[in-house]
Short mmCIF file of C-alpha atoms in Angstrom, two decimals:
data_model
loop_
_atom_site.label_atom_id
_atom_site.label_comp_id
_atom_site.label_asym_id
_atom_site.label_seq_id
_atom_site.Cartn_x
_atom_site.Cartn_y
_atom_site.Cartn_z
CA UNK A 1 0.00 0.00 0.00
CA UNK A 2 1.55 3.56 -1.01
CA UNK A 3 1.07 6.37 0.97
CA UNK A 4 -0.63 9.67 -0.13
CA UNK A 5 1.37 12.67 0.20
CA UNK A 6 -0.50 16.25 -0.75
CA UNK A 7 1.23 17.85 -3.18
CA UNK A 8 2.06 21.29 -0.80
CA UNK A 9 3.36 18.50 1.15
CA UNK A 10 7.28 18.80 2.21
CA UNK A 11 8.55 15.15 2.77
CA UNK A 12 12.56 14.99 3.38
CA UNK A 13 14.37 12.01 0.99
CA UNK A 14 16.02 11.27 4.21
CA UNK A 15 12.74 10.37 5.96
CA UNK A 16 11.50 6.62 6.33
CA UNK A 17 7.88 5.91 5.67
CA UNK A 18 5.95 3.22 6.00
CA UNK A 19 2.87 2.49 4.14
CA UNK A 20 -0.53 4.10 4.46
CA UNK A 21 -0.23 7.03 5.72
CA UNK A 22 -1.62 9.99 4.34
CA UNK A 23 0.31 13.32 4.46
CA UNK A 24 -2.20 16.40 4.41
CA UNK A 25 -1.91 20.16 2.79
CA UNK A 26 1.64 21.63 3.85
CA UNK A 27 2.98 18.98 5.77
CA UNK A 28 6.71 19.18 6.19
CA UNK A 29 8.43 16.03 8.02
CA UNK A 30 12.40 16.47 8.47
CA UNK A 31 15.32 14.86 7.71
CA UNK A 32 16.18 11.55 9.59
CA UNK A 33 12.46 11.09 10.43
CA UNK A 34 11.16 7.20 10.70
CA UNK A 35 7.35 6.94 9.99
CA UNK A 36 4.98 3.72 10.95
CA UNK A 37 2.19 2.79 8.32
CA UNK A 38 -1.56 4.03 8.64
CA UNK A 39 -0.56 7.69 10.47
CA UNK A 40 -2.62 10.82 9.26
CA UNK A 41 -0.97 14.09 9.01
CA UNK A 42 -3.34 17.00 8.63
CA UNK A 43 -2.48 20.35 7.44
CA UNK A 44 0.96 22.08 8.58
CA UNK A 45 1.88 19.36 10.87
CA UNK A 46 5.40 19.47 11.37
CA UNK A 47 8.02 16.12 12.11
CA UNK A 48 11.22 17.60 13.04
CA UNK A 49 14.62 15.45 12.92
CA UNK A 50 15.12 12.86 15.50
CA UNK A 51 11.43 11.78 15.61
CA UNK A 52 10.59 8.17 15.45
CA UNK A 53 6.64 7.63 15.48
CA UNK A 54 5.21 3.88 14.86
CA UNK A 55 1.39 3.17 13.45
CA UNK A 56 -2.20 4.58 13.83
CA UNK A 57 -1.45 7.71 15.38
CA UNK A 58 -2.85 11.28 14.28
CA UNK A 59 -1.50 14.51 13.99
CA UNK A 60 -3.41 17.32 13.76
CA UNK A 61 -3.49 20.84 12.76
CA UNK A 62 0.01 22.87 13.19
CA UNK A 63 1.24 19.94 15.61
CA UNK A 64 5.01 20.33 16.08
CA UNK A 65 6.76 17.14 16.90
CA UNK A 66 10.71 16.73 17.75
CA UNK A 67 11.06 20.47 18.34
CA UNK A 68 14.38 21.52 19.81
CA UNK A 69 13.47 21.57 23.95
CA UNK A 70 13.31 25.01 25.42
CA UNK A 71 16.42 24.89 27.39
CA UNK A 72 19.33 27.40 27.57
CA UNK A 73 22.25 25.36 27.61
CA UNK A 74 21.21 23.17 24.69
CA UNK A 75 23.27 23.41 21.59
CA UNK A 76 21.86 21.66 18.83
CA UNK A 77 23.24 18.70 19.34
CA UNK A 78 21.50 15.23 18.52
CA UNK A 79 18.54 13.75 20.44
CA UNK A 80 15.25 11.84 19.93
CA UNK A 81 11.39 11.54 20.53
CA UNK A 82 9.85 8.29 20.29
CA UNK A 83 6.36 7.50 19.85
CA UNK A 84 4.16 4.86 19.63
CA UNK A 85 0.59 3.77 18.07
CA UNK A 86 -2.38 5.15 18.52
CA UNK A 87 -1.60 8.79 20.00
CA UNK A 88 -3.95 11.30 18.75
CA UNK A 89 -2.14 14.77 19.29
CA UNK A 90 -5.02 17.51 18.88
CA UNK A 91 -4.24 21.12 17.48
CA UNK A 92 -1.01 22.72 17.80
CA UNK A 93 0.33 20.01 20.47
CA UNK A 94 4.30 20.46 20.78
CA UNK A 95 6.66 17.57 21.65
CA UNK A 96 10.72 18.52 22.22
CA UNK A 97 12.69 16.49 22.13
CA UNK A 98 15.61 15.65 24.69
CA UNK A 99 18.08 18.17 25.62
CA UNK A 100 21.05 15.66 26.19
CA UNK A 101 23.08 14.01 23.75
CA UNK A 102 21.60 10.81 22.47
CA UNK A 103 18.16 11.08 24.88
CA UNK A 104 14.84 10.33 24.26
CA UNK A 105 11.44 11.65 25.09
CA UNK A 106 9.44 9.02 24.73
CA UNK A 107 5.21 8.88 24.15
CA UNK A 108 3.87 5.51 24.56
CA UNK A 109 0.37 4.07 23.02
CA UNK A 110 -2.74 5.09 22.65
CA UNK A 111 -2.41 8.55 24.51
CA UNK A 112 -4.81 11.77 23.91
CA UNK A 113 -3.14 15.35 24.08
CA UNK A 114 -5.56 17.91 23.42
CA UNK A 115 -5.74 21.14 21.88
CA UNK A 116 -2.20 23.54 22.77
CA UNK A 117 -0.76 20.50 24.91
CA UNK A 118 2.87 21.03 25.54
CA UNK A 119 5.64 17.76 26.16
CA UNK A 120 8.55 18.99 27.32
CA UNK A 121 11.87 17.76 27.11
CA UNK A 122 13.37 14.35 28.21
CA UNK A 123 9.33 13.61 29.37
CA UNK A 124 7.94 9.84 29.71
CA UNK A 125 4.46 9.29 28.86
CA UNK A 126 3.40 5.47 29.32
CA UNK A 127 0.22 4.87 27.73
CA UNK A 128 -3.48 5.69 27.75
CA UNK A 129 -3.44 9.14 29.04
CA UNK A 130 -5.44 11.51 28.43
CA UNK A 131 -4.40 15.46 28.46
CA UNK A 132 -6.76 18.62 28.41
CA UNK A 133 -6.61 21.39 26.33
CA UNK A 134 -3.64 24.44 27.33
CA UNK A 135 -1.95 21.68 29.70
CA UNK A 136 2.18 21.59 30.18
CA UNK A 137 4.39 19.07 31.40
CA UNK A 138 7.80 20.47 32.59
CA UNK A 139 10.96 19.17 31.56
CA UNK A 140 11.85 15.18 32.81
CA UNK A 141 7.81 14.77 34.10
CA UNK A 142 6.98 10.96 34.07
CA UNK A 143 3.58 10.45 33.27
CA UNK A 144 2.31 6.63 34.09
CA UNK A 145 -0.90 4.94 32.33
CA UNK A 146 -4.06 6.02 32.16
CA UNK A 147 -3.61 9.04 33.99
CA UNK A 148 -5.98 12.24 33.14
CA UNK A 149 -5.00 15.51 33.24
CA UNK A 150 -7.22 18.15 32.82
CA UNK A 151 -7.44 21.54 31.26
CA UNK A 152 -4.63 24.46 32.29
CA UNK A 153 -2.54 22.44 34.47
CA UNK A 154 0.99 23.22 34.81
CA UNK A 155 3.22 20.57 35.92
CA UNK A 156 6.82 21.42 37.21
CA UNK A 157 10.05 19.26 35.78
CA UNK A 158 11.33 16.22 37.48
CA UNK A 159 7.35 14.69 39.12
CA UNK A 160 6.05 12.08 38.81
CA UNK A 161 2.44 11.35 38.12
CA UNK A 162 0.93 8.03 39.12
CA UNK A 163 -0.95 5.49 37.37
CA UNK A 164 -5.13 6.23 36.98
CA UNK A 165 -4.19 9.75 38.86
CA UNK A 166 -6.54 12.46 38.02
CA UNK A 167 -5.42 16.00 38.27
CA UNK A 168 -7.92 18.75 38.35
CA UNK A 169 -8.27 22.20 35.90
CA UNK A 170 -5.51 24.86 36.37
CA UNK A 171 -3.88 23.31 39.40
CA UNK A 172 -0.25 24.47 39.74
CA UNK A 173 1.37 20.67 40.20
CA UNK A 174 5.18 20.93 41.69
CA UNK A 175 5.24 17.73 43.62
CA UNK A 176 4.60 14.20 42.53
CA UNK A 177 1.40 13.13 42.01
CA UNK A 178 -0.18 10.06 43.71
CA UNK A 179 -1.82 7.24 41.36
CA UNK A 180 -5.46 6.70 41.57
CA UNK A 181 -6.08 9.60 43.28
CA UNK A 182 -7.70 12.79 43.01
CA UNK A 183 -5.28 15.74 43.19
CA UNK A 184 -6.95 19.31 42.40
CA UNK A 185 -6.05 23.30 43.46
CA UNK A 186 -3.64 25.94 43.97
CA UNK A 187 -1.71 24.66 45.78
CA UNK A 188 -2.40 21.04 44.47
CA UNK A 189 -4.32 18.80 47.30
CA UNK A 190 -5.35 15.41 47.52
CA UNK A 191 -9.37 15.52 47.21
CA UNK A 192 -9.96 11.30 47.38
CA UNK A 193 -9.81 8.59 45.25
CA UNK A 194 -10.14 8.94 41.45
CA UNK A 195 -13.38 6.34 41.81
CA UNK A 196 -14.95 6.93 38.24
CA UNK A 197 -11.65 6.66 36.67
CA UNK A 198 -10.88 3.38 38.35
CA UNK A 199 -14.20 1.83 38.04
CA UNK A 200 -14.17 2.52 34.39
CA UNK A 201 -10.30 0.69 34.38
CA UNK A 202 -11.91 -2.22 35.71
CA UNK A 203 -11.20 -2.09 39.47
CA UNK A 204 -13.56 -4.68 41.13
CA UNK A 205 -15.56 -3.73 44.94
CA UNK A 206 -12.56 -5.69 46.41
CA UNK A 207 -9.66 -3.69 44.68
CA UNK A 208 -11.63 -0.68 45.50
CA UNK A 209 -12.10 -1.27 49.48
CA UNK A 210 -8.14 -1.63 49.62
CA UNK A 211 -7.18 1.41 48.13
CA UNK A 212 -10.12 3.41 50.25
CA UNK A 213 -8.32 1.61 53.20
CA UNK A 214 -4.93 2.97 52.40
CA UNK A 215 -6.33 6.25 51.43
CA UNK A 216 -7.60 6.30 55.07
CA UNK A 217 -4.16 5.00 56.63
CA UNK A 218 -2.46 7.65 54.82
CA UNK A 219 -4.77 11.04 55.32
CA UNK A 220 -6.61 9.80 58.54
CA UNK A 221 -3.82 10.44 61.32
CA UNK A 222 -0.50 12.55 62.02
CA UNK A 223 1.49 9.62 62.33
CA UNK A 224 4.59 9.50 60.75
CA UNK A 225 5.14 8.51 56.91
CA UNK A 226 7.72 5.82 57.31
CA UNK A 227 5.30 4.44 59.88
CA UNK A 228 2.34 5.14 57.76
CA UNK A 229 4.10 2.94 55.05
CA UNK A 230 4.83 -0.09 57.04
CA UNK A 231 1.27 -0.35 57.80
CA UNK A 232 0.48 0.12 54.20
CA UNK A 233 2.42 -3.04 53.10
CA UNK A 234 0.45 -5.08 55.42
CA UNK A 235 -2.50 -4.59 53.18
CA UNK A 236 -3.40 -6.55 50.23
CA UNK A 237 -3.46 -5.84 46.31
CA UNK A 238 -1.28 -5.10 43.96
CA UNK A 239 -2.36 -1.61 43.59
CA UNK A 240 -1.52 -0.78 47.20
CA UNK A 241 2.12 -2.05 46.40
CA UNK A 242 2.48 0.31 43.52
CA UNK A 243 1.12 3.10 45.76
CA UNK A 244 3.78 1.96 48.44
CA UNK A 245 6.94 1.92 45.96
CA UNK A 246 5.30 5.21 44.29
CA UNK A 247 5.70 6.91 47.70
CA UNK A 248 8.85 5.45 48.91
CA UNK A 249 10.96 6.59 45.91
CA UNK A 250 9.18 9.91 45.32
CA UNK A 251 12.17 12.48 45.37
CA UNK A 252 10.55 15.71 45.06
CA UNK A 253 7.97 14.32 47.93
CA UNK A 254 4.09 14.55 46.87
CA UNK A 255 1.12 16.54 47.04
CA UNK A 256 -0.74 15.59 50.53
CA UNK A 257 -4.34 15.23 51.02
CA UNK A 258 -6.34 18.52 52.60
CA UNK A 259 -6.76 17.25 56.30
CA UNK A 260 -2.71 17.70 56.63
CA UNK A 261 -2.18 20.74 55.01
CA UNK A 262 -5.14 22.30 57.42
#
């Protein structure tokens, strides 16, 4: 199968394609570009060097992909973004790409970045997550599946966001973020569990009770974290275990839920 390229279309001899994909009005994709099979590329889309993307994603409108990251002491030297399948990137979505030599930001599969979403450098997006419109990740933010982000949130380099975490509109997000939790304000506060978005991942009444129970453990008493945490892994699930290592190797600490911060 061939792919259809639009004649305004600027597609570099040095660029791999696949098959399939269709290349709208004023495209330009870069030199040393490697392109998937069945992607859609709509008008002035833009795949700078460096980018590897694999199959079934979409680019929209004036999306800028592999642009250089926004850092002062980076001078021009090479590094990568990876992508995967199934990533829709909405209107005017930027990616940069690393600012070290030989680094990769990496999207994984099936993500949704909305309208003026902005990746910033050396960033790790796992898969299924879902970004709102005039959202930015910092430089170096880790981003773990199905996590939601909503609409005007600004996230500070180096945190962490957890697995099925939801963050709320416009909150100001400088410390990691806990998974399956909702985290909302400014300053950023734990609110409760994200229960719609892990009912709708498949979390069953008895996965459910556990993390309630170590929501409660955590935001419930004064008692010291370390201590809080060894009562933690007493519990069952395997969720509870990823929101014990989450905690235990958070280095820029994490947002806390509103009964502590009273």
């Amino acid at each position: 199968m061939s792919n259809s390229i639009h004649p305004t279309a600027i597609v570099s001899p040095q660029a791999e394609l696949g098959e399939g994909n269709t290349i709208g009005p004023f495209v330009h994709i870069h030199d040393n570009v490697r392109i998937g099979n069945n992607n859609r590329f709509m008008t002035g889309s833009v795949l700078k060097q460096g980018v590897t993307l694999a199959d079934h994603n979409t680019i929209h409108e004036y999306a800028v992909l592999g642009g250089e990251p926004q850092d002062l002491g980076f001078n021009g030297h090479v590094s990568f973004v990876e992508i995967g399948s199934g990533n829709v990137f909405r209107e005017s979505v930027t990616v940069h790409r690393s600012k070290s030599v030989d680094e990769t930001t990496r999207v994984g599969n099936e993500n949704f970045l909305m309208a003026n979403v902005h990746i910033g450098h050396d960033c790790q997006l796992a898969n299924n997550v879902v970004i709102a419109p005039s959202s930015g990740l910092g430089g170096f933010v880790t981003v773990d599946d199905k996590a939601f982000i909503s609409g005007g949130v600004m996230v500070h380099q180096f945190v962490n966001i957890g697995r099925l975490a939801m963050v709320g509109g416009n909150s100001k997000i400088t410390q990691d973020v806990l998974p399956f939790m909702t985290t909302d304000g400014n300053p950023a506060q734990v609110h409760g569990l994200n229960v719609v978005g892990l009912r709708r991942a498949g979390f069953n009444k008895a996965a459910l009770s556990e993390l309630k129970q170590a929501y409660r453990i955590l935001f419930s008493s004064n008692e010291r974290l370390d201590n809080k945490l060894e009562e933690l892994r007493q519990l069952p699930g395997d969720a509870v275990a990823y929101l014990v290592d989450f905690i235990a190797t958070a280095k820029r600490g994490f947002h806390r839920g509103k009964s502590e911060t009273d």
